């Protein structure tokens, strides 16, 4: 038996508690029964003593003391009824004392005299030298209360009754404990049965069957909450696992395309060597897939580092206006090549806290997209503004725009609105995913608004 199991500990605790309560209750019961019986017996003795005092002792003339014993014996036959009767005179002389009772439950000569001072009536439990006890009631009688009448009875019958009661309660204890323990054990076993089922089901869940769920017993207690919480956890694990599976599949796909191009170009070069006049012309065409490959690998690497939590390593206070202006300046050439004007607007020093190189990456990716997806002679406008305790970075362009149905997906990894459009510009659908991951790590919200054919605007809102 597993003594540290909940089942054992709960059952043992309740069995112990029940035994303690039962024993205390039994002790209290014995005590009360004993007090009640003794009081009752003393009542009877007192009544008898008063009766004797009234009928015999009071009218007694001093000369008739000699016949007292005979009268009491004749009227009450104390020995036959196992009773003790003693009549004592004013000078403490014993006028009458009953003989040995038929059950030999006490020795009359051993009963000590009543204490000298007491008022109307005295009731006492008198211990005898041989260890037994007598319940004795004493009253005064005779003219001027010169006599003391004592009537008593042994406690033996009460003792026998109490012993019987003790036996009965002692026999009841194991019965009650066995019933309670087995009932409690079964109840705890039944209550914990769902835990067994949850555990065995949980053992069977692996990455192959993450769609399965643990059984939920509608008990409305902690067990139901535990099963529901565990199921939510499995759901989150399932999502994360599916996401990472998709990520690996998409990444392999993205890497395969330029690798296939490279391979076929290299095969054709091997089979048809370039003319001796210009050996480098065809080699130049190999650069495009290599560039795309290295850009994809670079972005994958950036994402995996962000996933590992590297965006939060070097947090400092940064002037976002200055960061945006300097980044835009570095990318002016790219825009100029396409004949696009880039303007920048910042309201003085606008501070945010974060990782400078990561935030720069956000600006680069948004600006790079704006330039990429804006045709010649278009315009890109960057703005950094502080309002209502927040800092907002906006990148607006007059480019091709994004269709409404694509807007909710543009921040997903490997999502591209139009693959032909992106292939031409070499994107793998990771730029905005990187922006979103960095923003999340900085507690910033990024949103997009766009009108097809008229342009798009991206807004990053930083908490101050
Ligand atoms: P990519 O590297 O392919 O550009 P992104 O994650 O940066 O990937 O963007 C996802 C998709 O969102 C792109 O395929 C593109 O079609 C669309 N997109 C992003 N920025 C803009 C923009 N400024 N204007 C129009 N379309 C955009």
Tab-separated table of C-alpha atoms and ligand atoms in Angstrom:
chain	number	residue	atom	x	y	z
A	1	UNK	CA	0.000	0.000	0.000
A	2	UNK	CA	1.284	3.419	-0.956
A	3	UNK	CA	1.244	5.334	2.329
A	4	UNK	CA	2.020	8.685	0.709
A	5	UNK	CA	-0.908	8.556	-1.734
A	6	UNK	CA	-3.759	11.057	-1.353
A	7	UNK	CA	-6.175	8.134	-1.019
A	8	UNK	CA	-4.288	6.658	1.937
A	9	UNK	CA	-3.584	9.961	3.650
A	10	UNK	CA	-7.169	11.214	3.379
A	11	UNK	CA	-8.609	7.926	4.617
A	12	UNK	CA	-6.073	7.700	7.474
A	13	UNK	CA	-6.799	11.295	8.513
A	14	UNK	CA	-10.555	10.737	8.648
A	15	UNK	CA	-10.198	7.358	10.395
A	16	UNK	CA	-7.951	8.956	13.052
A	17	UNK	CA	-10.295	11.892	13.461
A	18	UNK	CA	-13.329	9.627	13.715
A	19	UNK	CA	-11.634	7.434	16.351
A	20	UNK	CA	-10.673	10.483	18.402
A	21	UNK	CA	-14.187	11.942	18.217
A	22	UNK	CA	-15.705	8.550	19.063
A	23	UNK	CA	-13.410	8.016	22.062
A	24	UNK	CA	-14.086	11.538	23.363
A	25	UNK	CA	-17.809	11.048	22.872
A	26	UNK	CA	-17.729	7.663	24.635
A	27	UNK	CA	-15.772	9.128	27.582
A	28	UNK	CA	-18.260	11.984	27.846
A	29	UNK	CA	-21.172	9.546	27.640
A	30	UNK	CA	-19.733	7.310	30.390
A	31	UNK	CA	-19.123	10.332	32.588
A	32	UNK	CA	-22.666	11.659	32.094
A	33	UNK	CA	-24.301	8.251	32.625
A	34	UNK	CA	-22.269	7.710	35.792
A	35	UNK	CA	-23.189	11.147	37.206
A	36	UNK	CA	-26.858	10.642	36.296
A	37	UNK	CA	-27.069	7.176	37.862
A	38	UNK	CA	-25.232	8.224	41.041
A	39	UNK	CA	-27.458	11.279	41.468
A	40	UNK	CA	-30.504	9.074	40.995
A	41	UNK	CA	-29.319	6.490	43.511
A	42	UNK	CA	-28.458	9.231	46.028
A	43	UNK	CA	-31.956	10.681	45.536
A	44	UNK	CA	-33.485	7.332	46.413
A	45	UNK	CA	-31.228	6.937	49.458
A	46	UNK	CA	-32.068	10.436	50.666
A	47	UNK	CA	-35.794	9.751	50.309
A	48	UNK	CA	-35.423	6.531	52.302
A	49	UNK	CA	-33.351	8.297	54.985
A	50	UNK	CA	-36.000	11.014	55.338
A	51	UNK	CA	-38.659	8.335	55.589
A	52	UNK	CA	-36.778	6.514	58.352
A	53	UNK	CA	-36.074	9.759	60.171
A	54	UNK	CA	-39.781	10.734	59.989
A	55	UNK	CA	-41.344	7.405	60.927
A	56	UNK	CA	-38.877	6.037	63.365
A	57	UNK	CA	-36.441	8.401	64.766
A	58	UNK	CA	-38.461	11.565	65.413
A	59	UNK	CA	-41.055	10.091	67.752
A	60	UNK	CA	-38.442	8.097	69.504
A	61	UNK	CA	-38.271	8.484	73.266
A	62	UNK	CA	-34.807	8.217	74.813
A	63	UNK	CA	-35.809	5.022	76.601
A	64	UNK	CA	-36.927	3.363	73.358
A	65	UNK	CA	-33.485	3.573	71.689
A	66	UNK	CA	-32.898	-0.098	72.436
A	67	UNK	CA	-35.753	-1.217	70.164
A	68	UNK	CA	-34.624	0.976	67.273
A	69	UNK	CA	-32.562	-1.644	65.583
A	70	UNK	CA	-35.359	-4.190	65.640
A	71	UNK	CA	-37.818	-1.694	64.128
A	72	UNK	CA	-35.565	-0.695	61.260
A	73	UNK	CA	-34.679	-4.268	60.537
A	74	UNK	CA	-38.334	-5.286	60.562
A	75	UNK	CA	-39.493	-2.433	58.350
A	76	UNK	CA	-36.624	-2.128	55.850
A	77	UNK	CA	-34.646	-5.400	56.039
A	78	UNK	CA	-31.477	-3.604	54.796
A	79	UNK	CA	-29.343	-6.729	54.525
A	80	UNK	CA	-31.771	-8.372	52.110
A	81	UNK	CA	-32.043	-5.304	49.944
A	82	UNK	CA	-28.226	-4.839	50.044
A	83	UNK	CA	-28.657	-1.460	51.745
A	84	UNK	CA	-26.623	0.244	54.440
A	85	UNK	CA	-28.524	1.942	57.289
A	86	UNK	CA	-26.957	3.602	60.282
A	87	UNK	CA	-28.574	5.660	63.037
A	88	UNK	CA	-26.180	7.729	65.146
A	89	UNK	CA	-26.990	9.530	68.377
A	90	UNK	CA	-26.133	13.113	69.347
A	91	UNK	CA	-22.933	11.950	71.017
A	92	UNK	CA	-21.868	10.166	67.807
A	93	UNK	CA	-22.693	6.795	69.336
A	94	UNK	CA	-24.001	4.282	66.819
A	95	UNK	CA	-27.585	3.342	67.835
A	96	UNK	CA	-28.133	1.015	64.938
A	97	UNK	CA	-26.013	-0.249	61.980
A	98	UNK	CA	-27.262	-2.739	59.423
A	99	UNK	CA	-25.403	-5.998	58.912
A	100	UNK	CA	-23.480	-7.371	55.922
A	101	UNK	CA	-25.551	-7.199	52.712
A	102	UNK	CA	-26.492	-10.378	50.906
A	103	UNK	CA	-24.299	-9.474	47.872
A	104	UNK	CA	-21.306	-8.698	50.162
A	105	UNK	CA	-20.731	-5.490	48.218
A	106	UNK	CA	-19.460	-3.583	51.289
A	107	UNK	CA	-18.519	-4.146	54.925
A	108	UNK	CA	-20.839	-1.961	57.121
A	109	UNK	CA	-18.243	-1.600	59.880
A	110	UNK	CA	-15.808	-0.051	57.370
A	111	UNK	CA	-18.129	2.853	56.468
A	112	UNK	CA	-16.600	5.936	58.101
A	113	UNK	CA	-18.939	8.209	60.141
A	114	UNK	CA	-20.570	11.199	58.422
A	115	UNK	CA	-18.652	14.468	58.721
A	116	UNK	CA	-19.560	16.413	61.852
A	117	UNK	CA	-21.021	19.577	60.320
A	118	UNK	CA	-23.592	19.806	57.539
A	119	UNK	CA	-26.962	21.486	57.232
A	120	UNK	CA	-30.188	19.637	56.321
A	121	UNK	CA	-29.020	16.779	54.186
A	122	UNK	CA	-25.678	15.276	53.185
A	123	UNK	CA	-25.070	13.247	50.068
A	124	UNK	CA	-21.656	11.705	49.492
A	125	UNK	CA	-19.782	9.041	47.635
A	126	UNK	CA	-17.820	7.337	50.338
A	127	UNK	CA	-14.676	5.453	49.381
A	128	UNK	CA	-14.135	2.331	51.502
A	129	UNK	CA	-10.769	1.007	52.712
A	130	UNK	CA	-11.037	-2.056	50.426
A	131	UNK	CA	-11.245	0.150	47.305
A	132	UNK	CA	-15.003	-0.125	46.836
A	133	UNK	CA	-17.405	2.822	47.315
A	134	UNK	CA	-20.797	3.531	48.824
A	135	UNK	CA	-23.354	6.181	47.906
A	136	UNK	CA	-24.672	7.514	51.183
A	137	UNK	CA	-27.361	10.081	52.017
A	138	UNK	CA	-27.674	11.391	55.580
A	139	UNK	CA	-30.458	13.414	57.249
A	140	UNK	CA	-31.078	14.651	60.793
A	141	UNK	CA	-33.974	13.266	62.765
A	142	UNK	CA	-35.539	13.205	66.210
A	143	UNK	CA	-36.534	16.116	68.406
A	144	UNK	CA	-33.948	18.891	68.074
A	145	UNK	CA	-32.344	16.864	65.319
A	146	UNK	CA	-30.377	14.763	67.749
A	147	UNK	CA	-30.110	11.710	65.501
A	148	UNK	CA	-28.414	11.157	62.150
A	149	UNK	CA	-29.920	8.621	59.785
A	150	UNK	CA	-27.626	7.404	57.006
A	151	UNK	CA	-28.850	5.234	54.132
A	152	UNK	CA	-26.476	3.972	51.476
A	153	UNK	CA	-25.979	1.499	48.703
A	154	UNK	CA	-22.886	0.122	46.998
A	155	UNK	CA	-21.716	1.561	43.649
A	156	UNK	CA	-21.154	-1.998	42.406
A	157	UNK	CA	-24.376	-2.157	40.334
A	158	UNK	CA	-23.620	1.206	38.704
A	159	UNK	CA	-20.068	-0.013	38.036
A	160	UNK	CA	-21.418	-3.161	36.366
A	161	UNK	CA	-23.764	-1.112	34.218
A	162	UNK	CA	-20.944	1.230	33.199
A	163	UNK	CA	-18.674	-1.696	32.337
A	164	UNK	CA	-21.406	-3.072	30.111
A	165	UNK	CA	-21.766	0.281	28.391
A	166	UNK	CA	-17.987	0.505	27.959
A	167	UNK	CA	-17.939	-2.900	26.307
A	168	UNK	CA	-20.722	-1.901	23.956
A	169	UNK	CA	-19.028	1.356	22.907
A	170	UNK	CA	-15.659	-0.419	22.587
A	171	UNK	CA	-17.270	-3.001	20.279
A	172	UNK	CA	-18.948	-0.242	18.261
A	173	UNK	CA	-15.652	1.570	17.623
A	174	UNK	CA	-14.053	-0.947	15.219
A	175	UNK	CA	-17.379	-1.418	13.412
A	176	UNK	CA	-17.800	2.328	12.888
A	177	UNK	CA	-14.137	2.837	11.917
A	178	UNK	CA	-14.204	-0.074	9.422
A	179	UNK	CA	-17.438	1.206	7.823
A	180	UNK	CA	-16.142	4.806	7.692
A	181	UNK	CA	-12.687	3.839	6.392
A	182	UNK	CA	-13.982	1.533	3.662
A	183	UNK	CA	-16.695	4.040	2.697
A	184	UNK	CA	-14.184	6.899	2.664
A	185	UNK	CA	-11.661	4.815	0.727
A	186	UNK	CA	-14.237	3.965	-1.946
A	187	UNK	CA	-15.425	7.575	-2.118
A	188	UNK	CA	-11.894	8.944	-2.509
A	189	UNK	CA	-11.154	6.234	-5.078
A	190	UNK	CA	-14.241	7.209	-7.070
A	191	UNK	CA	-13.421	10.918	-6.771
A	192	UNK	CA	-9.878	10.376	-7.979
A	193	UNK	CA	-10.840	8.018	-10.796
A	194	UNK	CA	-10.980	10.884	-13.348
A	195	UNK	CA	-7.374	11.747	-12.413
A	196	UNK	CA	-6.373	8.207	-13.397
A	197	UNK	CA	-8.199	8.618	-16.710
A	198	UNK	CA	-6.607	12.053	-17.322
A	199	UNK	CA	-3.142	10.651	-16.524
A	200	UNK	CA	-3.506	7.625	-18.807
A	201	UNK	CA	-4.844	9.787	-21.638
A	202	UNK	CA	-2.043	12.341	-21.112
A	203	UNK	CA	0.504	9.501	-21.391
A	204	UNK	CA	-0.834	8.730	-24.878
A	205	UNK	CA	-0.636	12.303	-26.216
A	206	UNK	CA	2.484	12.925	-28.275
A	207	UNK	CA	3.342	15.362	-31.074
A	208	UNK	CA	1.571	12.960	-33.479
A	209	UNK	CA	-1.883	13.340	-31.872
A	210	UNK	CA	-1.863	16.814	-30.336
A	211	UNK	CA	-5.413	17.306	-31.665
A	212	UNK	CA	-6.721	14.903	-28.991
A	213	UNK	CA	-7.928	16.205	-25.649
A	214	UNK	CA	-8.079	14.956	-22.052
A	215	UNK	CA	-11.455	13.767	-20.691
A	216	UNK	CA	-13.325	16.478	-18.739
A	217	UNK	CA	-15.684	15.318	-15.979
A	218	UNK	CA	-18.360	17.973	-15.389
A	219	UNK	CA	-18.062	18.030	-11.588
A	220	UNK	CA	-17.667	21.802	-11.319
A	221	UNK	CA	-14.682	21.400	-8.985
A	222	UNK	CA	-10.894	21.783	-9.148
A	223	UNK	CA	-10.618	18.540	-11.110
A	224	UNK	CA	-12.772	19.900	-13.923
A	225	UNK	CA	-10.730	23.128	-13.912
A	226	UNK	CA	-7.479	21.146	-14.038
A	227	UNK	CA	-8.648	19.089	-17.039
A	228	UNK	CA	-9.852	22.231	-18.863
A	229	UNK	CA	-6.583	24.084	-18.139
A	230	UNK	CA	-4.525	21.105	-19.328
A	231	UNK	CA	-6.641	20.950	-22.513
A	232	UNK	CA	-6.018	24.665	-23.113
A	233	UNK	CA	-2.309	24.029	-22.637
A	234	UNK	CA	-2.400	21.168	-25.167
A	235	UNK	CA	-4.253	23.488	-27.592
A	236	UNK	CA	-1.536	26.108	-27.245
A	237	UNK	CA	1.160	23.458	-27.713
A	238	UNK	CA	-0.715	22.171	-30.785
A	239	UNK	CA	-0.877	25.688	-32.260
A	240	UNK	CA	2.808	26.287	-31.575
A	241	UNK	CA	3.724	22.902	-33.027
A	242	UNK	CA	1.607	23.450	-36.172
A	243	UNK	CA	3.108	26.924	-36.533
A	244	UNK	CA	6.635	25.630	-36.289
A	245	UNK	CA	5.825	22.809	-38.753
A	246	UNK	CA	4.406	25.359	-41.190
A	247	UNK	CA	7.430	27.551	-40.638
A	248	UNK	CA	9.856	24.744	-41.475
A	249	UNK	CA	7.820	23.750	-44.553
A	250	UNK	CA	7.613	27.366	-45.777
A	251	UNK	CA	11.292	27.985	-45.076
A	252	UNK	CA	12.314	24.864	-47.039
A	253	UNK	CA	10.059	25.929	-49.876
A	254	UNK	CA	11.567	29.430	-49.937
A	255	UNK	CA	15.092	28.037	-49.953
A	256	UNK	CA	14.294	25.428	-52.597
A	257	UNK	CA	13.183	27.912	-55.266
A	258	UNK	CA	16.451	29.882	-55.578
A	259	UNK	CA	18.434	26.657	-55.104
A	260	UNK	CA	16.598	25.064	-58.064
A	261	UNK	CA	17.319	28.134	-60.205
A	262	UNK	CA	20.978	28.044	-59.164
A	263	UNK	CA	21.239	24.347	-59.857
A	264	UNK	CA	19.737	24.541	-63.351
A	265	UNK	CA	21.939	27.554	-64.219
A	266	UNK	CA	25.042	25.718	-63.014
A	267	UNK	CA	24.049	22.541	-64.897
A	268	UNK	CA	23.532	24.490	-68.084
A	269	UNK	CA	26.918	26.172	-67.537
A	270	UNK	CA	28.528	22.764	-67.081
A	271	UNK	CA	26.984	21.381	-70.252
A	272	UNK	CA	27.329	24.516	-72.344
A	273	UNK	CA	30.448	26.398	-71.255
A	274	UNK	CA	30.314	30.196	-71.861
A	275	UNK	CA	32.083	31.562	-74.945
A	276	UNK	CA	35.705	32.427	-74.388
A	277	UNK	CA	34.943	36.033	-75.427
A	278	UNK	CA	32.797	36.696	-72.270
A	279	UNK	CA	33.080	33.998	-69.604
A	280	UNK	CA	31.446	36.213	-66.892
A	281	UNK	CA	28.222	37.240	-68.636
A	282	UNK	CA	26.295	34.094	-67.643
A	283	UNK	CA	27.919	33.963	-64.240
A	284	UNK	CA	26.220	37.320	-63.471
A	285	UNK	CA	22.782	35.705	-63.772
A	286	UNK	CA	23.703	33.389	-60.885
A	287	UNK	CA	23.919	36.336	-58.510
A	288	UNK	CA	20.153	36.961	-58.311
A	289	UNK	CA	19.164	33.587	-56.764
A	290	UNK	CA	22.199	33.683	-54.477
A	291	UNK	CA	21.184	37.146	-53.269
A	292	UNK	CA	17.627	35.976	-52.669
A	293	UNK	CA	18.901	32.917	-50.853
A	294	UNK	CA	21.170	34.891	-48.578
A	295	UNK	CA	18.441	37.471	-47.853
A	296	UNK	CA	15.969	34.716	-46.917
A	297	UNK	CA	18.538	32.965	-44.707
A	298	UNK	CA	19.418	36.284	-43.069
A	299	UNK	CA	15.747	37.007	-42.291
A	300	UNK	CA	15.141	33.473	-41.034
A	301	UNK	CA	18.114	33.866	-38.764
A	302	UNK	CA	16.804	37.242	-37.545
A	303	UNK	CA	13.397	35.706	-36.811
A	304	UNK	CA	14.833	32.737	-34.943
A	305	UNK	CA	16.916	35.096	-32.795
A	306	UNK	CA	13.853	37.203	-32.106
A	307	UNK	CA	11.905	34.071	-31.174
A	308	UNK	CA	14.669	33.236	-28.724
A	309	UNK	CA	13.957	36.579	-27.023
A	310	UNK	CA	16.989	38.513	-28.187
A	311	UNK	CA	15.017	41.696	-28.898
A	312	UNK	CA	14.981	42.564	-25.214
A	313	UNK	CA	18.690	42.294	-24.488
A	314	UNK	CA	19.928	45.880	-24.888
A	315	UNK	CA	17.154	48.248	-23.958
A	316	UNK	CA	17.984	51.973	-23.867
A	317	UNK	CA	16.166	55.294	-24.267
A	318	UNK	CA	16.116	56.132	-27.988
A	319	UNK	CA	15.151	59.295	-29.870
A	320	UNK	CA	12.843	57.646	-32.425
A	321	UNK	CA	12.678	60.825	-34.588
A	322	UNK	CA	16.457	60.868	-34.961
A	323	UNK	CA	16.575	57.079	-35.616
A	324	UNK	CA	13.949	57.358	-38.383
A	325	UNK	CA	15.639	60.386	-40.004
A	326	UNK	CA	19.106	58.787	-40.062
A	327	UNK	CA	17.749	55.460	-41.392
A	328	UNK	CA	15.763	57.230	-44.111
A	329	UNK	CA	18.885	59.129	-45.132
A	330	UNK	CA	20.813	55.882	-45.527
A	331	UNK	CA	18.082	54.534	-47.815
A	332	UNK	CA	17.663	57.670	-49.918
A	333	UNK	CA	19.840	56.261	-52.721
A	334	UNK	CA	17.562	53.221	-53.051
A	335	UNK	CA	14.538	55.518	-53.396
A	336	UNK	CA	16.360	57.871	-55.763
A	337	UNK	CA	17.174	54.910	-58.043
A	338	UNK	CA	13.433	54.400	-58.494
A	339	UNK	CA	12.681	58.124	-58.660
A	340	UNK	CA	10.745	58.088	-55.404
A	341	UNK	CA	10.735	61.016	-53.001
A	342	UNK	CA	11.143	60.250	-49.327
A	343	UNK	CA	10.157	62.881	-46.773
A	344	UNK	CA	10.584	62.702	-43.035
A	345	UNK	CA	8.749	64.568	-40.258
A	346	UNK	CA	9.505	64.360	-36.526
A	347	UNK	CA	8.310	66.566	-33.634
A	348	UNK	CA	11.610	67.308	-31.874
A	349	UNK	CA	12.965	64.606	-29.543
A	350	UNK	CA	10.495	61.738	-29.239
A	351	UNK	CA	11.853	59.160	-26.819
A	352	UNK	CA	10.958	55.486	-26.658
A	353	UNK	CA	12.746	52.677	-24.849
A	354	UNK	CA	13.950	49.609	-26.702
A	355	UNK	CA	16.718	47.872	-28.598
A	356	UNK	CA	18.166	50.374	-31.094
A	357	UNK	CA	19.267	47.897	-33.770
A	358	UNK	CA	15.892	46.067	-33.658
A	359	UNK	CA	13.900	49.297	-33.926
A	360	UNK	CA	16.110	50.338	-36.822
A	361	UNK	CA	15.207	47.039	-38.485
A	362	UNK	CA	11.493	47.955	-38.159
A	363	UNK	CA	12.089	51.280	-39.938
A	364	UNK	CA	14.274	49.609	-42.610
A	365	UNK	CA	11.705	46.875	-43.364
A	366	UNK	CA	8.739	49.274	-43.535
A	367	UNK	CA	10.654	51.817	-45.642
A	368	UNK	CA	12.099	49.081	-47.860
A	369	UNK	CA	8.581	47.742	-48.557
A	370	UNK	CA	7.235	51.249	-49.190
A	371	UNK	CA	9.984	51.853	-51.774
A	372	UNK	CA	9.630	48.322	-53.235
A	373	UNK	CA	5.869	48.524	-53.722
A	374	UNK	CA	5.725	52.147	-54.950
A	375	UNK	CA	6.157	52.788	-58.667
A	376	UNK	CA	8.513	55.439	-60.070
A	377	UNK	CA	7.751	59.071	-59.249
A	378	UNK	CA	5.802	58.000	-56.186
A	379	UNK	CA	6.239	59.375	-52.675
A	380	UNK	CA	6.968	57.920	-49.265
A	381	UNK	CA	6.333	59.917	-46.093
A	382	UNK	CA	7.718	59.020	-42.651
A	383	UNK	CA	6.318	60.621	-39.499
A	384	UNK	CA	7.095	60.324	-35.787
A	385	UNK	CA	4.575	61.952	-33.463
A	386	UNK	CA	3.858	61.887	-29.753
A	387	UNK	CA	0.233	62.139	-28.679
A	388	UNK	CA	-1.836	61.151	-25.647
A	389	UNK	CA	1.113	59.550	-23.918
A	390	UNK	CA	1.980	57.395	-26.901
A	391	UNK	CA	4.514	57.591	-29.739
A	392	UNK	CA	3.371	56.759	-33.264
A	393	UNK	CA	5.658	55.978	-36.198
A	394	UNK	CA	3.874	56.144	-39.584
A	395	UNK	CA	5.210	55.041	-42.983
A	396	UNK	CA	2.902	56.116	-45.808
A	397	UNK	CA	3.390	55.501	-49.503
A	398	UNK	CA	1.552	56.192	-52.728
A	399	UNK	CA	2.245	52.659	-54.011
A	400	UNK	CA	0.248	49.734	-55.355
A	401	UNK	CA	-1.683	49.169	-52.118
A	402	UNK	CA	-2.833	45.913	-50.538
A	403	UNK	CA	-6.202	44.238	-51.261
A	404	UNK	CA	-8.607	44.315	-48.305
A	405	UNK	CA	-8.743	40.487	-48.029
A	406	UNK	CA	-4.934	40.334	-47.703
A	407	UNK	CA	-4.681	42.981	-44.974
A	408	UNK	CA	-5.263	40.617	-42.002
A	409	UNK	CA	-2.499	38.283	-43.225
A	410	UNK	CA	0.374	40.591	-44.219
A	411	UNK	CA	2.130	40.148	-40.841
A	412	UNK	CA	2.094	36.346	-41.068
A	413	UNK	CA	5.348	34.536	-41.779
A	414	UNK	CA	5.929	33.790	-45.496
A	415	UNK	CA	2.695	35.513	-46.476
A	416	UNK	CA	2.894	37.361	-49.779
A	417	UNK	CA	-0.001	39.223	-51.341
A	418	UNK	CA	0.919	38.308	-54.850
A	419	UNK	CA	3.774	35.896	-55.419
A	420	UNK	CA	4.509	37.234	-58.912
A	421	UNK	CA	4.696	40.722	-57.451
A	422	UNK	CA	7.048	39.597	-54.666
A	423	UNK	CA	9.166	37.336	-56.834
A	424	UNK	CA	10.000	40.308	-58.984
A	425	UNK	CA	11.159	42.224	-55.925
A	426	UNK	CA	12.749	39.200	-54.243
A	427	UNK	CA	10.666	39.134	-51.022
A	428	UNK	CA	9.997	35.906	-49.117
A	429	UNK	CA	7.159	37.284	-46.990
A	430	UNK	CA	9.267	37.659	-43.841
A	431	UNK	CA	9.856	41.430	-43.646
A	432	UNK	CA	6.540	42.333	-41.963
A	433	UNK	CA	6.665	39.217	-39.771
A	434	UNK	CA	9.988	40.496	-38.395
A	435	UNK	CA	8.405	43.954	-37.868
A	436	UNK	CA	5.513	42.396	-35.933
A	437	UNK	CA	7.789	40.216	-33.771
A	438	UNK	CA	9.993	43.185	-32.828
A	439	UNK	CA	6.920	45.359	-32.106
A	440	UNK	CA	5.430	42.638	-29.890
A	441	UNK	CA	8.689	42.412	-27.949
A	442	UNK	CA	8.587	46.206	-27.421
A	443	UNK	CA	4.929	46.223	-26.382
A	444	UNK	CA	4.129	48.225	-29.528
A	445	UNK	CA	1.102	47.682	-31.770
A	446	UNK	CA	1.466	47.681	-35.529
A	447	UNK	CA	-1.450	48.155	-37.912
A	448	UNK	CA	-1.906	48.756	-41.609
A	449	UNK	CA	-4.406	50.653	-43.739
A	450	UNK	CA	-4.378	50.491	-47.502
A	451	UNK	CA	-6.335	51.300	-50.638
A	452	UNK	CA	-5.563	49.270	-53.729
A	453	UNK	CA	-3.818	51.388	-56.346
A	454	UNK	CA	-3.618	54.419	-54.051
A	455	UNK	CA	-1.071	53.447	-51.395
A	456	UNK	CA	-0.600	51.995	-47.928
A	457	UNK	CA	0.175	53.326	-44.475
A	458	UNK	CA	1.740	51.390	-41.607
A	459	UNK	CA	1.462	52.720	-38.034
A	460	UNK	CA	3.523	51.513	-35.091
A	461	UNK	CA	2.224	52.736	-31.709
A	462	UNK	CA	4.692	52.598	-28.798
A	463	UNK	CA	3.656	52.892	-25.194
A	464	UNK	CA	5.568	55.747	-23.486
B	1	LIG	P1	8.183	40.662	-48.706
B	1	LIG	O1	9.535	40.368	-48.235
B	1	LIG	O2	7.631	39.702	-49.663
B	1	LIG	O3	7.994	42.074	-49.083
B	1	LIG	P2	6.752	41.348	-46.356
B	1	LIG	O4	6.476	40.516	-45.136
B	1	LIG	O5	7.606	42.537	-46.149
B	1	LIG	O6	7.304	40.371	-47.435
B	1	LIG	O7	5.355	41.783	-46.918
B	1	LIG	C1	4.314	40.857	-47.065
B	1	LIG	C2	3.455	41.230	-48.235
B	1	LIG	O8	2.784	42.459	-47.956
B	1	LIG	C3	4.274	41.472	-49.467
B	1	LIG	O9	4.264	40.311	-50.259
B	1	LIG	C4	3.576	42.601	-50.149
B	1	LIG	O10	2.748	42.110	-51.191
B	1	LIG	C5	2.720	43.259	-49.121
B	1	LIG	N1	3.255	44.607	-48.762
B	1	LIG	C6	4.081	44.893	-47.724
B	1	LIG	N2	4.329	46.225	-47.651
B	1	LIG	C7	3.618	46.783	-48.664
B	1	LIG	C8	3.470	48.138	-49.158
B	1	LIG	N3	4.060	49.167	-48.557
B	1	LIG	N4	2.665	48.323	-50.211
B	1	LIG	C9	2.054	47.281	-50.822
B	1	LIG	N5	2.159	45.990	-50.429
B	1	LIG	C10	2.945	45.752	-49.375
